[in-house]
């Protein structure tokens, strides 16, 4: 891909992330307008709205995975785990909207997005294991329920359109439940 | 309404609860078949699919409110609170599907369902306050975040299609977070 085509693709994805994050029913026209490119350019890169949504969802999941891998190098594994958990829940409002837009377009997440999801999950598992080893998270909590808790907190925050202070108090309750048993 | 019309209405709603609970994209035909009535009878009671979905959602929320009010008379307020929380999360898969079907039909919950939702929320608040007074739930947790936690746990369990043992372990983590601080 030539450099200007690559630039266009990146601008379209950034615009789509923004536009669909705010409104899952937005149109590809809105994306083209925000990206400052013609609609034909959007369709050249992404022949269908589903392909565009899928690319945006994949990008978001890959960014979260990268963030988790970055935090995995931290010398305070407990802080790293809770920071990541908080970031996922805080960012989830628009991430979930992309998922909804895909569903509304009649599509499930495709192989690329699912692979990105698995990568994120694995990186999260690494953060959890390190935090447990460091004694910052109770050792009897398994990945399955801790992950479900993070997804649930994300969806709860989004569904109830929680104000940030309420969201933070909800997270504080969850984190107390994850604390090592004395 | 005559007795046989009332019976038909009740049968249609029970069938709709079941059919749409399993598949939000089910048709009114499927509902008529399961209820054992003609499609014309369904349309006489519920002129649109949206009205039928709304009636089912309202009925579910009213039942949950009634259950909360019933539990409010318990002499073990802690047990009553956690029993209700667990019931809502366990039942949520099909309840959420009704909400999704409404969204897919292009409708938001109407006034009747919203009023039923408020009634359920108030009854839940009563259970929480009693459990806090009895020392079974920490007194610094406010209704807003505890309610968000219940909605989140419901959505997390549904989205991740959790197996019951994982769902129960997730709830155990949440309940430890809600326990009084020692």
XYZ file of C-alpha atoms in Angstrom:
364
model
C 0.000 0.000 0.000
C 1.355 3.431 -0.905
C 1.984 5.934 1.874
C -0.965 8.178 0.984
C -3.301 5.182 0.793
C -2.031 4.080 4.205
C -2.652 7.582 5.581
C -6.174 7.550 4.208
C -6.875 4.150 5.714
C -5.651 5.287 9.136
C -7.715 8.511 8.933
C -10.843 6.572 7.954
C -10.400 4.179 10.870
C -9.832 6.972 13.384
C -12.932 8.761 12.088
C -14.983 5.543 12.150
C -13.888 4.833 15.712
C -15.172 8.257 16.716
C -18.362 8.339 14.620
C -19.607 4.794 15.354
C -18.479 5.063 18.968
C -20.892 7.968 19.405
C -23.711 6.501 17.343
C -23.832 2.869 16.178
C -26.404 3.831 13.521
C -24.147 6.477 11.920
C -23.486 6.179 8.201
C -20.349 5.640 6.154
C -21.009 9.144 4.749
C -20.479 10.621 8.230
C -17.178 8.766 8.455
C -15.984 10.037 5.057
C -16.900 13.609 6.028
C -14.982 13.487 9.331
C -11.986 11.786 7.706
C -11.951 14.438 4.959
C -11.989 11.895 2.144
C -14.524 11.041 -0.548
C -17.000 8.249 -0.002
C -15.387 6.343 -2.904
C -12.114 6.271 -0.976
C -13.873 4.765 2.046
C -15.415 2.054 -0.119
C -12.077 1.327 -1.805
C -10.575 0.501 1.604
C -13.707 -1.000 3.165
C -16.218 -2.337 0.618
C -18.930 -2.731 3.303
C -19.844 -1.014 6.566
C -19.383 -4.376 8.296
C -15.757 -4.577 7.156
C -15.114 -1.080 8.447
C -16.728 -1.813 11.820
C -14.797 -5.033 12.110
C -11.520 -3.256 11.398
C -12.289 -0.627 14.074
C -13.235 -3.263 16.658
C -10.058 -5.226 15.872
C -7.943 -2.089 16.248
C -9.505 -1.282 19.634
C -8.936 -4.795 20.944
C -5.349 -4.804 19.693
C -4.706 -1.487 21.420
C -6.059 -2.867 24.688
C -3.888 -5.973 24.299
C -0.836 -3.764 23.661
C -1.665 -1.703 26.737
C -1.941 -4.886 28.824
C 1.406 -6.159 27.482
C 2.998 -2.788 28.256
C 1.623 -2.854 31.816
C 2.852 -6.443 32.221
C 6.380 -5.044 32.462
C 5.472 -2.921 35.491
C 7.261 -3.471 38.806
C 3.934 -3.074 40.645
C 1.779 -5.915 39.224
C -1.177 -5.121 41.505
C -1.330 -1.505 40.357
C -0.929 -2.626 36.734
C -3.833 -5.085 36.987
C -6.255 -2.598 38.557
C -5.189 0.177 36.198
C -5.961 -1.990 33.193
C -9.310 -3.164 34.623
C -10.295 0.461 35.242
C -9.228 1.534 31.756
C -11.285 -1.178 30.051
C -14.405 -0.267 32.049
C -13.931 3.470 31.495
C -13.420 3.120 27.751
C -16.138 0.568 27.265
C -19.016 2.897 26.401
C -17.761 3.508 22.874
C -16.178 0.072 22.466
C -19.528 -1.566 23.162
C -21.218 0.772 20.715
C -18.991 -0.604 17.942
C -20.044 -4.126 18.892
C -23.701 -3.054 18.803
C -23.240 -1.439 15.410
C -21.840 -4.734 14.111
C -24.851 -6.604 15.497
C -27.206 -4.021 14.005
C -25.447 -4.526 10.648
C -26.412 -8.186 11.016
C -22.857 -9.401 11.548
C -21.019 -11.156 14.333
C -17.396 -10.314 15.012
C -15.306 -12.071 12.361
C -12.123 -14.100 12.739
C -9.805 -11.080 12.881
C -11.716 -9.385 15.704
C -12.092 -12.665 17.550
C -8.342 -13.291 17.336
C -7.735 -9.773 18.679
C -10.197 -10.508 21.497
C -8.318 -13.688 22.385
C -5.036 -11.750 22.398
C -6.509 -9.170 24.785
C -7.869 -11.892 27.041
C -4.510 -13.645 27.213
C -2.708 -10.413 28.038
C -5.293 -9.733 30.778
C -4.696 -13.228 32.145
C -0.982 -12.389 32.380
C -1.757 -9.261 34.409
C -4.075 -11.216 36.722
C -1.557 -14.005 37.350
C 1.220 -11.512 38.126
C -1.065 -9.555 40.492
C -2.001 -12.771 42.288
C 1.646 -13.776 42.618
C 2.406 -10.366 44.081
C -0.372 -10.871 46.653
C -2.463 -7.955 45.320
C -5.380 -10.106 44.129
C -6.807 -13.138 45.976
C -5.328 -16.344 44.649
C -8.608 -18.321 44.617
C -10.172 -16.101 41.920
C -9.993 -17.754 38.509
C -9.593 -16.014 35.181
C -13.102 -16.956 33.939
C -14.979 -15.124 36.705
C -12.563 -12.190 36.920
C -12.901 -11.630 33.172
C -16.704 -11.927 33.416
C -16.595 -9.328 36.177
C -14.654 -6.913 33.959
C -17.024 -7.419 31.008
C -20.003 -7.088 33.350
C -18.683 -3.879 34.923
C -18.113 -2.493 31.407
C -21.616 -3.356 30.277
C -23.198 -2.179 33.515
C -21.418 1.175 33.271
C -22.547 1.560 29.669
C -26.135 0.354 30.068
C -26.794 2.516 33.110
C -24.823 5.475 31.636
C -23.075 5.812 34.980
C -21.580 9.094 36.077
C -17.817 8.671 36.647
C -18.081 8.953 40.473
C -20.700 6.163 40.601
C -18.612 4.069 38.214
C -15.575 4.539 40.461
C -17.541 3.534 43.560
C -18.802 0.443 41.718
C -15.209 -0.440 40.820
C -14.128 0.091 44.446
C -16.706 -2.531 45.551
C -15.419 -4.952 42.913
C -11.790 -4.365 43.891
C -12.580 -5.012 47.554
C -14.072 -8.333 46.471
C -10.858 -9.159 44.593
C -8.605 -8.256 47.526
C -6.755 -11.116 49.244
C -8.803 -12.681 52.050
C -7.340 -11.880 55.421
C -62.458 -7.956 29.147
C -64.326 -11.280 29.016
C -62.827 -14.285 30.799
C -61.859 -16.118 27.600
C -60.235 -12.980 26.172
C -58.295 -12.583 29.428
C -57.170 -16.217 29.217
C -56.010 -15.723 25.643
C -54.107 -12.582 26.574
C -52.337 -14.390 29.426
C -51.479 -17.350 27.161
C -50.102 -15.066 24.464
C -47.902 -13.259 26.985
C -46.572 -16.489 28.488
C -45.787 -17.782 24.992
C -44.165 -14.489 23.974
C -42.025 -14.485 27.136
C -40.744 -17.935 26.170
C -40.370 -17.395 22.402
C -38.712 -13.960 22.488
C -36.665 -14.944 25.540
C -35.031 -17.667 23.443
C -34.742 -15.651 20.231
C -35.237 -11.873 20.012
C -35.772 -12.183 16.264
C -38.669 -14.678 16.602
C -41.935 -13.769 14.888
C -45.440 -13.127 16.164
C -46.442 -16.288 14.223
C -44.213 -18.380 16.495
C -45.918 -16.818 19.500
C -49.418 -17.578 18.142
C -48.435 -21.200 17.444
C -47.055 -21.792 20.947
C -50.040 -20.058 22.565
C -52.415 -22.188 20.470
C -54.357 -19.178 19.155
C -54.781 -17.693 15.693
C -52.547 -14.856 14.570
C -55.645 -12.614 14.354
C -56.187 -13.130 18.085
C -52.615 -12.052 18.817
C -53.072 -8.884 16.750
C -56.421 -8.132 18.434
C -54.643 -8.030 21.811
C -51.328 -6.579 20.600
C -51.624 -4.633 17.330
C -47.815 -4.506 16.933
C -44.869 -6.692 17.926
C -43.522 -3.729 19.896
C -46.662 -3.599 22.051
C -46.387 -7.317 22.737
C -42.676 -7.062 23.681
C -43.389 -4.081 25.889
C -46.166 -5.975 27.688
C -43.835 -8.942 28.281
C -41.017 -6.744 29.567
C -43.429 -4.923 31.890
C -44.756 -8.247 33.219
C -41.218 -9.506 33.947
C -40.244 -6.326 35.766
C -43.473 -6.386 37.787
C -42.815 -9.996 38.777
C -39.308 -9.096 39.952
C -40.715 -6.157 41.925
C -43.307 -8.452 43.523
C -40.580 -10.950 44.402
C -38.522 -8.167 46.008
C -41.543 -6.958 47.994
C -42.243 -10.520 49.121
C -38.608 -10.982 50.246
C -38.760 -7.635 52.055
C -40.932 -9.318 54.690
C -38.193 -11.880 55.448
C -36.712 -12.082 58.951
C -33.225 -12.511 57.430
C -32.714 -9.308 55.396
C -29.165 -10.258 54.368
C -30.279 -13.582 52.912
C -33.231 -11.873 51.209
C -30.988 -9.272 49.540
C -28.457 -11.773 48.189
C -31.204 -14.184 47.104
C -32.845 -11.463 45.048
C -29.534 -10.283 43.537
C -28.737 -13.881 42.516
C -32.202 -14.411 41.031
C -31.993 -11.283 38.873
C -28.560 -12.263 37.524
C -29.596 -15.871 36.893
C -32.795 -14.928 35.082
C -31.254 -12.109 33.127
C -30.360 -13.998 29.950
C -33.944 -14.118 28.716
C -34.932 -10.798 30.278
C -32.159 -9.055 28.379
C -33.202 -10.812 25.176
C -36.619 -9.148 25.463
C -34.930 -5.780 25.806
C -32.792 -6.529 22.742
C -35.857 -7.588 20.756
C -37.445 -4.225 21.600
C -34.322 -2.407 20.432
C -34.234 -4.521 17.253
C -37.892 -3.578 16.656
C -36.681 0.042 16.743
C -38.391 0.885 20.017
C -37.238 2.017 23.427
C -39.047 0.781 26.524
C -42.263 2.800 26.856
C -43.796 4.482 29.893
C -45.409 1.313 31.271
C -42.166 -0.700 31.222
C -40.212 2.255 32.612
C -42.677 2.601 35.493
C -42.336 -1.139 36.181
C -38.552 -0.733 36.124
C -38.756 2.096 38.654
C -40.974 -0.074 40.878
C -38.417 -2.890 40.749
C -35.576 -0.508 41.541
C -37.411 0.914 44.564
C -38.169 -2.561 45.888
C -34.482 -3.484 45.448
C -33.514 -0.348 47.343
C -35.742 -1.521 50.200
C -33.936 -4.880 50.309
C -30.518 -3.172 50.264
C -31.393 -0.750 53.085
C -32.749 -3.570 55.264
C -29.641 -5.719 54.604
C -27.406 -2.793 55.536
C -29.365 -2.155 58.746
C -28.996 -5.833 59.620
C -25.217 -5.552 59.127
C -25.175 -8.012 56.199
C -24.089 -5.441 53.590
C -21.502 -2.704 54.136
C -23.181 0.562 55.030
C -20.984 2.778 52.830
C -22.268 1.209 49.581
C -24.873 3.403 47.924
C -27.840 2.256 45.894
C -26.497 3.663 42.594
C -23.344 1.553 42.497
C -24.948 -1.564 43.995
C -27.679 -1.422 41.349
C -25.076 -0.865 38.605
C -23.225 -3.905 39.929
C -26.365 -6.047 39.652
C -27.113 -4.850 36.117
C -23.456 -5.338 35.167
C -23.339 -8.862 36.597
C -26.533 -9.663 34.654
C -25.139 -8.338 31.409
C -21.733 -9.902 31.936
C -23.321 -13.298 32.600
C -25.441 -12.978 29.462
C -22.781 -11.580 27.134
C -20.172 -14.147 28.101
C -22.790 -16.959 28.226
C -21.317 -17.998 31.565
C -21.706 -21.541 32.819
C -23.603 -21.541 36.150
C -20.493 -22.458 38.232
C -18.512 -19.522 36.776
C -21.512 -17.223 37.286
C -21.718 -18.337 40.909
C -18.006 -17.724 41.480
C -18.366 -14.268 39.902
C -21.253 -13.547 42.284
C -19.179 -14.784 45.237
C -16.483 -12.191 44.386
C -19.136 -9.459 44.189
C -20.721 -10.506 47.486
C -17.333 -10.452 49.228
C -16.947 -6.872 47.986
C -20.353 -6.007 49.455
C -19.578 -7.590 52.839
C -19.189 -5.243 55.829
C -15.611 -4.030 56.248
C -14.020 -5.552 59.308
